mmCIF file of C-alpha atoms in Angstrom:
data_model
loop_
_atom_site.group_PDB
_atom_site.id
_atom_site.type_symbol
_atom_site.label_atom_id
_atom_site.label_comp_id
_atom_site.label_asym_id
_atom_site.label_seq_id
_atom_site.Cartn_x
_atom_site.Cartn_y
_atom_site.Cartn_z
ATOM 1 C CA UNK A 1 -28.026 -34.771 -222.762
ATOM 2 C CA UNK A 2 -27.710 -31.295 -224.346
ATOM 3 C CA UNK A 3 -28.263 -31.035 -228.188
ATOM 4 C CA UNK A 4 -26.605 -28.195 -230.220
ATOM 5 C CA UNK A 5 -26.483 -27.036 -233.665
ATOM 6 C CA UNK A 6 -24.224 -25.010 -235.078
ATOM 7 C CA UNK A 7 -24.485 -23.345 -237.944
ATOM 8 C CA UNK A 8 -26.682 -25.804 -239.377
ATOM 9 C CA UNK A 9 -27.879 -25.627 -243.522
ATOM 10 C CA UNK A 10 -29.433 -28.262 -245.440
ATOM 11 C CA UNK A 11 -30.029 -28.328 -249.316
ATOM 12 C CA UNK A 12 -31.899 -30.647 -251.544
ATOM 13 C CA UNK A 13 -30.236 -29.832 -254.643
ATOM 14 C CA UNK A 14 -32.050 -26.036 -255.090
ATOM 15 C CA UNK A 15 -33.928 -25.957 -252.258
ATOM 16 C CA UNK A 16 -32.570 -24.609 -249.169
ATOM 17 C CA UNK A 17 -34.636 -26.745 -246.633
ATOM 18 C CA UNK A 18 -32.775 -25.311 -243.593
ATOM 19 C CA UNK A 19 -30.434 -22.227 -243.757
ATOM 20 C CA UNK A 20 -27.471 -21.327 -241.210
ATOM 21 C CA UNK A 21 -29.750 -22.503 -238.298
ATOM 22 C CA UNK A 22 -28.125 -22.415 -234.675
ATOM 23 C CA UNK A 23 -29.855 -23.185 -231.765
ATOM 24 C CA UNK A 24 -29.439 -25.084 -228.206
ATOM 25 C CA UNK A 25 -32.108 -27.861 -226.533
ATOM 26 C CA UNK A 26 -30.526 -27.739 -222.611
ATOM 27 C CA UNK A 27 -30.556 -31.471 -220.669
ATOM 28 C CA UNK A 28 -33.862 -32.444 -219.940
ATOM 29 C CA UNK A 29 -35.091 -29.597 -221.274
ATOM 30 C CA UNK A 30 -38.760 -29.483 -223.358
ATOM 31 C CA UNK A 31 -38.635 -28.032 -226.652
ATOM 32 C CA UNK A 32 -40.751 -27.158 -229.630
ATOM 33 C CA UNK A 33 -39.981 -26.797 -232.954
ATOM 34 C CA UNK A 34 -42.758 -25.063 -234.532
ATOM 35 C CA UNK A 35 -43.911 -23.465 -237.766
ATOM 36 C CA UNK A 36 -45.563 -23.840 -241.074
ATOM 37 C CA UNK A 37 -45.080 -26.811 -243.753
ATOM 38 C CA UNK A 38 -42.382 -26.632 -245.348
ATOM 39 C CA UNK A 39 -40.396 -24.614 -242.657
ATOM 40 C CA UNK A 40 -37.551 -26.996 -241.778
ATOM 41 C CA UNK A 41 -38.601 -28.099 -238.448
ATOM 42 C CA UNK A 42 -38.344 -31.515 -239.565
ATOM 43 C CA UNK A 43 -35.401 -31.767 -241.239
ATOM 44 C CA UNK A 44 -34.176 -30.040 -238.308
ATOM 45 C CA UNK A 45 -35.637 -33.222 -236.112
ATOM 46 C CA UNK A 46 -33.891 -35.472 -238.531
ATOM 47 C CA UNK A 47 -30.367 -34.084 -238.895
ATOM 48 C CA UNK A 48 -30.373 -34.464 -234.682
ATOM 49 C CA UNK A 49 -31.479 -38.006 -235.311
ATOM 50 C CA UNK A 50 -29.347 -38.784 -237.891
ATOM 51 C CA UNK A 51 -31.638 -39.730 -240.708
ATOM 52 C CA UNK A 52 -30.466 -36.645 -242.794
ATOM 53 C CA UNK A 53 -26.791 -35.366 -243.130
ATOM 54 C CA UNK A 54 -26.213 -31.218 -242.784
ATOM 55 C CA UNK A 55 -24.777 -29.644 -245.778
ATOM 56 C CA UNK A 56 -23.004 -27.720 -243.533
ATOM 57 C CA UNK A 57 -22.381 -27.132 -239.660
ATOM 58 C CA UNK A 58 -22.157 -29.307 -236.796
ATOM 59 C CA UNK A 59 -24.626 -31.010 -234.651
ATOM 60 C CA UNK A 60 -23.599 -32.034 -231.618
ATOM 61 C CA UNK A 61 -24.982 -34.061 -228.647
ATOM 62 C CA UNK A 62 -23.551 -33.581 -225.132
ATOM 63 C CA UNK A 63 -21.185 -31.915 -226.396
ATOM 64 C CA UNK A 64 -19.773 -34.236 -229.003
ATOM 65 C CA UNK A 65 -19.932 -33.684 -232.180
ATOM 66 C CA UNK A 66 -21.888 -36.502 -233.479
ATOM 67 C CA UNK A 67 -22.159 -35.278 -238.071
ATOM 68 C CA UNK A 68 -20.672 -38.389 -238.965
ATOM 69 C CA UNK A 69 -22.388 -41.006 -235.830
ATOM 70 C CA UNK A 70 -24.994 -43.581 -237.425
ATOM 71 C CA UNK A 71 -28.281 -43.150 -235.714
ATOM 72 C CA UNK A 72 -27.751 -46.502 -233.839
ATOM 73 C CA UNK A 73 -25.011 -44.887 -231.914
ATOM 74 C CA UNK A 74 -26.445 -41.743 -231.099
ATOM 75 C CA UNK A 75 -28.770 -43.527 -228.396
ATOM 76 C CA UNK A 76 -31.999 -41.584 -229.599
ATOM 77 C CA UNK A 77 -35.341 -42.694 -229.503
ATOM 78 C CA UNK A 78 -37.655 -41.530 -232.297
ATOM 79 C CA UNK A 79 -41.005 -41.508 -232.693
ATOM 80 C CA UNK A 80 -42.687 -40.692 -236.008
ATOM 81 C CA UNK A 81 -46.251 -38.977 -237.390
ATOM 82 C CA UNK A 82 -47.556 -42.421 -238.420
ATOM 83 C CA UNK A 83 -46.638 -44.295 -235.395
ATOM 84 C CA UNK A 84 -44.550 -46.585 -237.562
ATOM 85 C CA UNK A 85 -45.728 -49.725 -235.008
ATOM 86 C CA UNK A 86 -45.221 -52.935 -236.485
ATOM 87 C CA UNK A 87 -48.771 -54.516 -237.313
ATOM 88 C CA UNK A 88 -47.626 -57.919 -237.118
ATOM 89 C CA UNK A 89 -46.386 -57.701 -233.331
ATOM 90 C CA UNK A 90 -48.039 -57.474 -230.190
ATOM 91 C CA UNK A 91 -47.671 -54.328 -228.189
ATOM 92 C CA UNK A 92 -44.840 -55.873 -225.692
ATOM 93 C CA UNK A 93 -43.339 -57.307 -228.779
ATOM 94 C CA UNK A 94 -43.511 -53.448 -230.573
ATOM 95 C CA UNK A 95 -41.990 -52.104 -227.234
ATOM 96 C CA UNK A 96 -39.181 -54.945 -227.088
ATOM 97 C CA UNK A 97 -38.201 -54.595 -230.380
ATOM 98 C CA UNK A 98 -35.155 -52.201 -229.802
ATOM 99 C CA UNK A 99 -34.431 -54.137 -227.093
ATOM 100 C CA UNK A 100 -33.504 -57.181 -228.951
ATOM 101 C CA UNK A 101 -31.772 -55.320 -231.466
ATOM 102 C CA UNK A 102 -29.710 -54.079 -228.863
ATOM 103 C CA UNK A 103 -29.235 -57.469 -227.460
ATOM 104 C CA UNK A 104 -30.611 -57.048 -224.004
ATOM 105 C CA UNK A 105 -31.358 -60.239 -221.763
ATOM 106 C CA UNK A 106 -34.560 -61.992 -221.644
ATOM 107 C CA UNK A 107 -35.483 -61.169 -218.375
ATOM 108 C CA UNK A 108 -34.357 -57.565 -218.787
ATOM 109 C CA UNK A 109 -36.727 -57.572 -221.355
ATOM 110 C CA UNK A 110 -39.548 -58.988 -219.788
ATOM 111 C CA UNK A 111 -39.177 -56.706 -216.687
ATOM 112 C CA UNK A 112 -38.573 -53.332 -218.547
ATOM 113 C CA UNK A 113 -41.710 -53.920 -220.628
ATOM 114 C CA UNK A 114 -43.427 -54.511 -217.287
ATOM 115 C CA UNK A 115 -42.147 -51.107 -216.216
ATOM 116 C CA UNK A 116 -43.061 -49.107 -219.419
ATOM 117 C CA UNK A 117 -47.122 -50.725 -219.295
ATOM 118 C CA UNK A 118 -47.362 -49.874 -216.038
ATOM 119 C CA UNK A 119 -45.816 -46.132 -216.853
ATOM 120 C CA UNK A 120 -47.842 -45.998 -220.197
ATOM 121 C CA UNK A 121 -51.224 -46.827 -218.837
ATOM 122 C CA UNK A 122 -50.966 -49.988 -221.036
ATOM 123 C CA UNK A 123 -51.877 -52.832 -218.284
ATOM 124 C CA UNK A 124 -53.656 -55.176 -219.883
ATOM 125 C CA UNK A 125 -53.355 -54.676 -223.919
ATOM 126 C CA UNK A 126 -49.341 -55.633 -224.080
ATOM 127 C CA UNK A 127 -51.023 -58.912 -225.736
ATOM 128 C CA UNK A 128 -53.298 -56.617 -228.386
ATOM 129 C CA UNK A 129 -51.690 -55.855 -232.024
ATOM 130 C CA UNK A 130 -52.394 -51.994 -233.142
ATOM 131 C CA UNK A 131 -55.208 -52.399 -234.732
ATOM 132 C CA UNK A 132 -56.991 -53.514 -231.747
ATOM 133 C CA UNK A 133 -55.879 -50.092 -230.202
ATOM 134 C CA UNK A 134 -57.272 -46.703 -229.893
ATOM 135 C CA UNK A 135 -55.160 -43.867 -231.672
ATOM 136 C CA UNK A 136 -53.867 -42.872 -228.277
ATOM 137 C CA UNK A 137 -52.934 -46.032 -227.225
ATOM 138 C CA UNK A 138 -51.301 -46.595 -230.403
ATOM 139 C CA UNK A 139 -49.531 -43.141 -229.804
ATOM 140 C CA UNK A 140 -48.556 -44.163 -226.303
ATOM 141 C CA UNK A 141 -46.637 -47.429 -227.674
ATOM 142 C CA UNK A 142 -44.804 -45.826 -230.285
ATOM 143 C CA UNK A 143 -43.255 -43.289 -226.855
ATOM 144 C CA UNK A 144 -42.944 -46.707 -225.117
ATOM 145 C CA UNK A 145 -40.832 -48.382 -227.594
ATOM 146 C CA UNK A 146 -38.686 -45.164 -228.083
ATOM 147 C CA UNK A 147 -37.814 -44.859 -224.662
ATOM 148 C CA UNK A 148 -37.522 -48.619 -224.368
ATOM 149 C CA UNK A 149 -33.880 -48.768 -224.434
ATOM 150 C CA UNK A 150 -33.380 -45.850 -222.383
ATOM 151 C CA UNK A 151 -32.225 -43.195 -224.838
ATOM 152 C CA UNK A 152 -30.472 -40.018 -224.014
ATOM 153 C CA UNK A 153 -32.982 -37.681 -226.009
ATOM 154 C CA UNK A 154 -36.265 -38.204 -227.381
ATOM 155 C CA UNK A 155 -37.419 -37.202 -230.616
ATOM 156 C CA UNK A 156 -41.403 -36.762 -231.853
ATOM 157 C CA UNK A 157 -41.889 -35.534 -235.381
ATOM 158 C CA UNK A 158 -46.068 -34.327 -234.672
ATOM 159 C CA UNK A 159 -46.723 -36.957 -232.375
ATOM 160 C CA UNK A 160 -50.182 -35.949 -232.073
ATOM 161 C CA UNK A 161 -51.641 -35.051 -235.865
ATOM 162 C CA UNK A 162 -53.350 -38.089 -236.056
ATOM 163 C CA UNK A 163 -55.454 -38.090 -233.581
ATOM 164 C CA UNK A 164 -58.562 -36.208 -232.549
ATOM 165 C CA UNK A 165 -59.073 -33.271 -230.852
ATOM 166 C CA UNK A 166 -60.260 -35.224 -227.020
ATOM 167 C CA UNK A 167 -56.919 -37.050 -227.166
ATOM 168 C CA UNK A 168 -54.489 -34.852 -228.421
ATOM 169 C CA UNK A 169 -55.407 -32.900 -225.485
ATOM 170 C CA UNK A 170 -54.911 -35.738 -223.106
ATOM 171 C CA UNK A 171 -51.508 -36.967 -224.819
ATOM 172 C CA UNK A 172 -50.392 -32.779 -224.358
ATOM 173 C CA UNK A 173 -50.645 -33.277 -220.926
ATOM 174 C CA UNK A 174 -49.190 -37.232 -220.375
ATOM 175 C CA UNK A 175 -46.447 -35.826 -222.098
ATOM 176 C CA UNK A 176 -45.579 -33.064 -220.056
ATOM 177 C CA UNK A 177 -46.168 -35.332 -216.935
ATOM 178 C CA UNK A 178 -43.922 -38.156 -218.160
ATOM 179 C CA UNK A 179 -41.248 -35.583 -219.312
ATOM 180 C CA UNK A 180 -41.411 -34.351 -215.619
ATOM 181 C CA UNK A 181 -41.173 -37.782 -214.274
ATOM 182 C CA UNK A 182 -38.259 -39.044 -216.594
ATOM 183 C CA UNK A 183 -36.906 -35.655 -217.489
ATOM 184 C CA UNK A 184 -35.313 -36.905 -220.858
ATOM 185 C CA UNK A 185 -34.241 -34.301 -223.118
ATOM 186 C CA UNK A 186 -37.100 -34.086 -225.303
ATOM 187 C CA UNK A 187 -37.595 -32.292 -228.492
ATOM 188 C CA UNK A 188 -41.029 -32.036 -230.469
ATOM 189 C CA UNK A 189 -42.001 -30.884 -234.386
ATOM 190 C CA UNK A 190 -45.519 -29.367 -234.304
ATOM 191 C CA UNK A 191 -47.840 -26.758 -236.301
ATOM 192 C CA UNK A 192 -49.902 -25.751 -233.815
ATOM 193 C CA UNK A 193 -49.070 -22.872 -231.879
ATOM 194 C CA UNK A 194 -51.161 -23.525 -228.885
ATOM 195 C CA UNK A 195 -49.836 -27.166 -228.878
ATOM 196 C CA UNK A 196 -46.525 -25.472 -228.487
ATOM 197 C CA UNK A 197 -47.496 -23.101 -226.295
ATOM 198 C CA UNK A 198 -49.181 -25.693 -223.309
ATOM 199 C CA UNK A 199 -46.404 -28.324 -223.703
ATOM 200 C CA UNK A 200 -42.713 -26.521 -224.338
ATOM 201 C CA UNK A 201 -40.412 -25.335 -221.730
ATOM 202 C CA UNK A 202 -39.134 -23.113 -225.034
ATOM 203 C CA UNK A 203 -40.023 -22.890 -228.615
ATOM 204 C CA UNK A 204 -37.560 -22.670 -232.037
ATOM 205 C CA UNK A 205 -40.079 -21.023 -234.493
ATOM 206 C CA UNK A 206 -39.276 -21.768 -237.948
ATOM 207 C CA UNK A 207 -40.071 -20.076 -241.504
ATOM 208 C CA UNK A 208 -38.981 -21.078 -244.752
ATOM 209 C CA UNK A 209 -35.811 -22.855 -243.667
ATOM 210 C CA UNK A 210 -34.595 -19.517 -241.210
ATOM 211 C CA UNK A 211 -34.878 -20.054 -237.771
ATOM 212 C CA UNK A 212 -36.719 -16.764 -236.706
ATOM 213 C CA UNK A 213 -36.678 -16.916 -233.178
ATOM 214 C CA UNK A 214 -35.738 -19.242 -229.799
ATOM 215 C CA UNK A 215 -37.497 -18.278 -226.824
ATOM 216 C CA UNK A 216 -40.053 -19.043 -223.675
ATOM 217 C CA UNK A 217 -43.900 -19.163 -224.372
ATOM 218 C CA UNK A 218 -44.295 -16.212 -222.913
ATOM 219 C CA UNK A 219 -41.372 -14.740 -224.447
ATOM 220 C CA UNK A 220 -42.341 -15.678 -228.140
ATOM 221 C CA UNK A 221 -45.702 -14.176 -227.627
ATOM 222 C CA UNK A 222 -45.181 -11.067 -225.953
ATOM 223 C CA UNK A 223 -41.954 -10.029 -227.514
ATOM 224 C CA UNK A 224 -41.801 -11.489 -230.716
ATOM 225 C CA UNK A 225 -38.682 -11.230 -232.647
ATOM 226 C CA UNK A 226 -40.271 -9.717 -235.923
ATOM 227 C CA UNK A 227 -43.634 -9.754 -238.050
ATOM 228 C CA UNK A 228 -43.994 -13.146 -238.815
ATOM 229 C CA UNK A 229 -43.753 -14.370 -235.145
ATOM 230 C CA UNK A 230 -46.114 -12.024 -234.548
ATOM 231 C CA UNK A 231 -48.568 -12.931 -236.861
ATOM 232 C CA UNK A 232 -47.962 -16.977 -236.105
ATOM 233 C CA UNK A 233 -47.942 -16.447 -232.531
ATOM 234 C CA UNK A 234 -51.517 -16.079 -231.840
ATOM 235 C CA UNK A 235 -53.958 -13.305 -233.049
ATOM 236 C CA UNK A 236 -52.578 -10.533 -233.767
ATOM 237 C CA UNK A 237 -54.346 -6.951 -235.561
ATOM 238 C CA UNK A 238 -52.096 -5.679 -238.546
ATOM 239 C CA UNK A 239 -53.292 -2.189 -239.998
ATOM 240 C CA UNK A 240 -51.216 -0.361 -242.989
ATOM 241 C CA UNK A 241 -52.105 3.697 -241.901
ATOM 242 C CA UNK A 242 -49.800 6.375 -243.856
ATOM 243 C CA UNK A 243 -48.269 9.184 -241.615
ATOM 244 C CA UNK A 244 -49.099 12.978 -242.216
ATOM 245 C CA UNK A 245 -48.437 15.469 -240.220
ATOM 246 C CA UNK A 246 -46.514 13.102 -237.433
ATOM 247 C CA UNK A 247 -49.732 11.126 -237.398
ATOM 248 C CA UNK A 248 -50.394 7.397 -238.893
ATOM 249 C CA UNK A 249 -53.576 7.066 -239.693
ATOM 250 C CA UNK A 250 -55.883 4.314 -241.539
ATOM 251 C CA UNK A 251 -59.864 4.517 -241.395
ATOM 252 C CA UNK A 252 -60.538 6.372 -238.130
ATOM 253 C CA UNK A 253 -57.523 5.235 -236.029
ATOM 254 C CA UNK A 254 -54.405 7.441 -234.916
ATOM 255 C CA UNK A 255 -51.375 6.566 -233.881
ATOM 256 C CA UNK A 256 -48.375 8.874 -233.003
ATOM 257 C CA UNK A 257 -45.881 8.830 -236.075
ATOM 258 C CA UNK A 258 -43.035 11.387 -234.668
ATOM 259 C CA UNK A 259 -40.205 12.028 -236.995
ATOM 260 C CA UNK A 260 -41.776 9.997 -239.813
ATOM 261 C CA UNK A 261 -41.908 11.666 -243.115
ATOM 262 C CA UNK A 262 -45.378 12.397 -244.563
ATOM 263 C CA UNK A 263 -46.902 9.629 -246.945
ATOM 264 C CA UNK A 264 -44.741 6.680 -245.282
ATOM 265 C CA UNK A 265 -46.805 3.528 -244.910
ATOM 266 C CA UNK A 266 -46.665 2.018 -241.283
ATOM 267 C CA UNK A 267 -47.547 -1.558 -240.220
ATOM 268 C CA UNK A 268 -49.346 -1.257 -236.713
ATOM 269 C CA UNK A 269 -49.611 -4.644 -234.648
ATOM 270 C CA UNK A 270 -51.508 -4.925 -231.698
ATOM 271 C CA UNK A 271 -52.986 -8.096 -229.468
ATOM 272 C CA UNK A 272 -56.901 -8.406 -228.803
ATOM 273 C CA UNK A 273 -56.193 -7.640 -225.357
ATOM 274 C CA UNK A 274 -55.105 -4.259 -225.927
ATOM 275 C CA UNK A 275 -58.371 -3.247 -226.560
ATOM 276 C CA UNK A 276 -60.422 -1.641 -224.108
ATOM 277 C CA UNK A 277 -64.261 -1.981 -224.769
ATOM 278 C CA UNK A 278 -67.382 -0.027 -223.032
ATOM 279 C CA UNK A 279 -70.918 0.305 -223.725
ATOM 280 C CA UNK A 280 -70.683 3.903 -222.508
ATOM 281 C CA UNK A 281 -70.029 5.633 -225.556
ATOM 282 C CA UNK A 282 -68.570 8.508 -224.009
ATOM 283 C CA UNK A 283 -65.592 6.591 -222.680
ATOM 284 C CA UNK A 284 -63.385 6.129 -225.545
ATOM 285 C CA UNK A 285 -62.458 7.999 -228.056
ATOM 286 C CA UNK A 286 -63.542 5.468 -231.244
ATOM 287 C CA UNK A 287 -66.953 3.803 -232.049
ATOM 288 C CA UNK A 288 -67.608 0.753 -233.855
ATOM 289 C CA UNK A 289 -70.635 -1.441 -233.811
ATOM 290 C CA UNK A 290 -69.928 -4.986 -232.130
ATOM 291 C CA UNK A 291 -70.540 -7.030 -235.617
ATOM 292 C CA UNK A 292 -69.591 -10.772 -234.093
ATOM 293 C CA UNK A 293 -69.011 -12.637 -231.118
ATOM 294 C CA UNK A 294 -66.775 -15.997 -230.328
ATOM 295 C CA UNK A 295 -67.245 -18.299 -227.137
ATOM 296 C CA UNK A 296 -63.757 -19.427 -226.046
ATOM 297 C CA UNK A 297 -64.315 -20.776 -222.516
ATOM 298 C CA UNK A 298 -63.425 -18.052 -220.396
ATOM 299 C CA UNK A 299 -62.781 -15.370 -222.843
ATOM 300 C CA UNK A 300 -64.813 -14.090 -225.751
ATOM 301 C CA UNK A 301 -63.050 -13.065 -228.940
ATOM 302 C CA UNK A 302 -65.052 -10.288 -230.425
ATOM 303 C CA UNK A 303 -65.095 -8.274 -233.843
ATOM 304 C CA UNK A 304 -65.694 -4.410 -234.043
ATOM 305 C CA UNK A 305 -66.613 -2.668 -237.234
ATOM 306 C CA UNK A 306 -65.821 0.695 -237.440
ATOM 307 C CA UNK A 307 -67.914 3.274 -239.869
ATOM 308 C CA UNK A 308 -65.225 3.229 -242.695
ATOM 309 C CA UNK A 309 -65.461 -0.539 -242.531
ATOM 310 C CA UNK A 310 -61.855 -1.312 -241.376
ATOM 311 C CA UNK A 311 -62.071 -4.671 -238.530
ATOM 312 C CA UNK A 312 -60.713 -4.801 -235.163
ATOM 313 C CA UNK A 313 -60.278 -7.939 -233.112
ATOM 314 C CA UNK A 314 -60.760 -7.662 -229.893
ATOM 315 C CA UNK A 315 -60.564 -10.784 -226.665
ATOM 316 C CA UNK A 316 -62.452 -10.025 -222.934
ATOM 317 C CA UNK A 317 -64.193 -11.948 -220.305
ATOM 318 C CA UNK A 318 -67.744 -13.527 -220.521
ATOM 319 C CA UNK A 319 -67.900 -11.766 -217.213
ATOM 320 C CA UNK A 320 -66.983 -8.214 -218.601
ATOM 321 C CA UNK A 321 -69.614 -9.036 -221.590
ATOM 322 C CA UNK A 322 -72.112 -10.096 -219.324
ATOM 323 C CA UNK A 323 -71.426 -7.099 -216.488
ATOM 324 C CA UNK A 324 -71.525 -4.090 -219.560
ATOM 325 C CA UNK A 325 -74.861 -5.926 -221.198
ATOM 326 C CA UNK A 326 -73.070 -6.275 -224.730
ATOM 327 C CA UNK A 327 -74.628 -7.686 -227.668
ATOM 328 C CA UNK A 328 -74.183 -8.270 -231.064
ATOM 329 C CA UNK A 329 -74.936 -5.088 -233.311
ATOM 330 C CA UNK A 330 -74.873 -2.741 -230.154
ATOM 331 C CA UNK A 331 -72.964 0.183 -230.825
ATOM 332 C CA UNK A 332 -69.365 0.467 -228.497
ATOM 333 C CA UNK A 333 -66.526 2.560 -227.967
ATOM 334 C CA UNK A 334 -62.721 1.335 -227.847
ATOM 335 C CA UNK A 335 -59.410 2.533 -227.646
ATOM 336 C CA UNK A 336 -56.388 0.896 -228.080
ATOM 337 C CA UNK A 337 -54.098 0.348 -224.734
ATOM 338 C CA UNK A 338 -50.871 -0.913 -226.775
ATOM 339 C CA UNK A 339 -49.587 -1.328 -230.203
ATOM 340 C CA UNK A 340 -46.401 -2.434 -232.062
ATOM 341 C CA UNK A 341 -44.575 -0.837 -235.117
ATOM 342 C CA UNK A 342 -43.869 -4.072 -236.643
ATOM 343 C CA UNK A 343 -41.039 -4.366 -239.079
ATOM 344 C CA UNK A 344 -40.242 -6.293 -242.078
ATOM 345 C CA UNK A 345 -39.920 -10.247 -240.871
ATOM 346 C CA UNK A 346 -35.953 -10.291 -240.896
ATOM 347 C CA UNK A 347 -35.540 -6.930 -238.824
ATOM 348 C CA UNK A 348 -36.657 -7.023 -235.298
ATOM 349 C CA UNK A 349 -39.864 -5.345 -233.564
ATOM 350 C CA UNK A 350 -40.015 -1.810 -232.249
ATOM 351 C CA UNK A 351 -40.752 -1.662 -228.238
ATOM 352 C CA UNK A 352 -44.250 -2.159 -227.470
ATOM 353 C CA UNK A 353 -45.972 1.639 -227.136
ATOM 354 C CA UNK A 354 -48.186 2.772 -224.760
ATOM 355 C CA UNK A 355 -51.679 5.199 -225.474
ATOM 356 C CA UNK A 356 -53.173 7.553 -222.712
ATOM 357 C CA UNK A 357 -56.569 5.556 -221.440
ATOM 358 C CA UNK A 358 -59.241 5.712 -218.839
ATOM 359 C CA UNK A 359 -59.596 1.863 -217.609
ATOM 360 C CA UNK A 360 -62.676 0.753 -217.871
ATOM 361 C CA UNK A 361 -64.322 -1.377 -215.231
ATOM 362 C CA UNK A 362 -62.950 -5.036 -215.646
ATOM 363 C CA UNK A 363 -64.358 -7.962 -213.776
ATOM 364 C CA UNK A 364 -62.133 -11.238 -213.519
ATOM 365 C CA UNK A 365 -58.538 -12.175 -215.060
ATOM 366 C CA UNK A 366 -58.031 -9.785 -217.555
ATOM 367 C CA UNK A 367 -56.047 -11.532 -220.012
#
């Protein structure tokens, strides 16, 4: 089923936990809601479950407004941070547990806990309580018992925080194969970016109660709404320069400030991958001594240090390091391929600018 909200605030007394929020998770549709603590995300999660009440606005579930349903009729399955299993009970008797509440038969029982172990990877351990069970098996229970009774939506409030980095891997990726395979509407409260990034079909990104943008992976990253997705949204360089003479400039760099009055601060954006690095220092147009180097798999994430001191971040391929015989404290040039005028967070980003440049040699996926 589709989930909607319209309008959506919630207060706790002062606090404005979630403010005039309005959004749509499509059926069978993959969604994150991502941010920072304390960004509403959660009490977003909630108000569709019907653990927390809106203040105001409507929340509706295919199609039906569903403010004043108890959460036992709004045929959701939630699964929370802690796992919330039952310590006392076996695993089949965790994943029956809704079941029997909702009065199913015996053998219906029996044979849709048969189903779920066998979906789950749990063969074997339905007899085990959870403390006999590895965080992601644990993790994998709590999903079972939620989807148990076959609800219309799924809801996971960090379903991965407590476990290490291995698993929470693995569980990313079960996840998005069982959402494939069962296609439930699913929607998912998370802090990390790249968690949201691997698993969503689309992400609501959420600051201080304001919902600040709705959009594809992709979409969030490479056209972010405004300064704060920008920043959140992966890594991101932010200089201050101050415009004379139609030109912004801070430490060595220049950018092209038509039209902007003389002594106006700017705030430049600009992804590592717009810049271009060569070990010919005759290429570009800036210098900066390569000051540190980060091994990412594939890519390297590198830091330049110009003379004045100011920092640039910059991302390439091992092969591209390897190929121009870079090192760190070897002097480099750079330019910078594409930059943003970034606005204040509310107001939305200028179009991404292009700067005249020679491209350098690049070997492999330049990303």
């Amino acid at each position: 089923m589709s989930i909607e909200l319209r309008n959506v605030s919630k207060r706790f007394g002062e606090v404005v936990a979630v403010n005039n929020v309005s959004f749509t998770v499509r059926e069978g549709e993959l969604m994150a809601l991502l941010g920072p603590s304390g960004g509403g995300k959660t009490t977003v999660l909630r108000m569709i479950a019907g653990l927390e009440m809106p203040t105001s606005g409507d929340v509706l579930i295919g199609g039906k407004r569903v403010n004043d349903v108890s959460v036992q009729q709004r045929n959701i399955g939630f699964v929370f941070q802690n796992y919330a299993l039952f310590n006392n009970m076996t695993v089949a008797r965790n994943i029956a547990f809704g079941l029997k509440i909702k009065k199913w038969r015996r053998a219906d029982i029996q044979a849709r806990i048969a189903e779920l172990l066998e979906l789950f990877g749990l063969q074997g351990l339905e007899s085990r309580y959870p403390h006999q069970l590895s965080g992601g098996q644990r993790q994998r229970v709590a999903i079972a018992r939620a989807l148990a009774p076959k609800p219309s939506v799924l809801l996971l409030d960090e379903p991965f925080g407590a476990v290490d980095a291995k698993i929470r891997q693995e569980l990313r990726e079960w996840l998005v194969t069982l959402h494939h395979d069962l296609n439930v509407t699913t929607v998912f409260v998370t802090h990390d970016q790249e968690e949201a990034m691997e698993v969503a079909n689309r992400i609501v990104i959420f600051s201080r109660g304001n919902l600040e943008q709705v959009g594809s992976p992709r979409e969030v990253y490479e056209q972010p709404a405004n300064e704060f997705v920008a920043r959140f949204i992966g890594v991101m360089n932010v200089l201050e320069p101050v415009v004379k003479d139609g030109v912004a400039r801070v430490g060595e760099l220049e950018f092209p400030a038509p039209g902007q009055p003389d002594g106006q601060k700017l705030r430049i954006g600009f992804r590592p991958y717009a810049v271009q690095i060569s070990s010919d220092l005759t290429q570009y147009r800036y210098r900066a001594v390569l000051r540190h180097t980060f091994f990412l798999g594939v890519l390297l994430r590198v830091e330049l240090e110009l003379p004045s001191g100011l920092i640039v971040r910059a991302r390439m391929t091992k092969e591209e390091y390897a190929h121009q015989g870079l090192e760190e404290g070897c002097e480099v040039s750079f330019q910078i391929r594409q930059y943003r005028v970034l606005a204040r967070e509310e107001a939305p980003l200028q179009p991404e600018l292009e700067l005249p440049y020679t491209p350098p040699p690049i070997l492999g996926e330049n990303i």
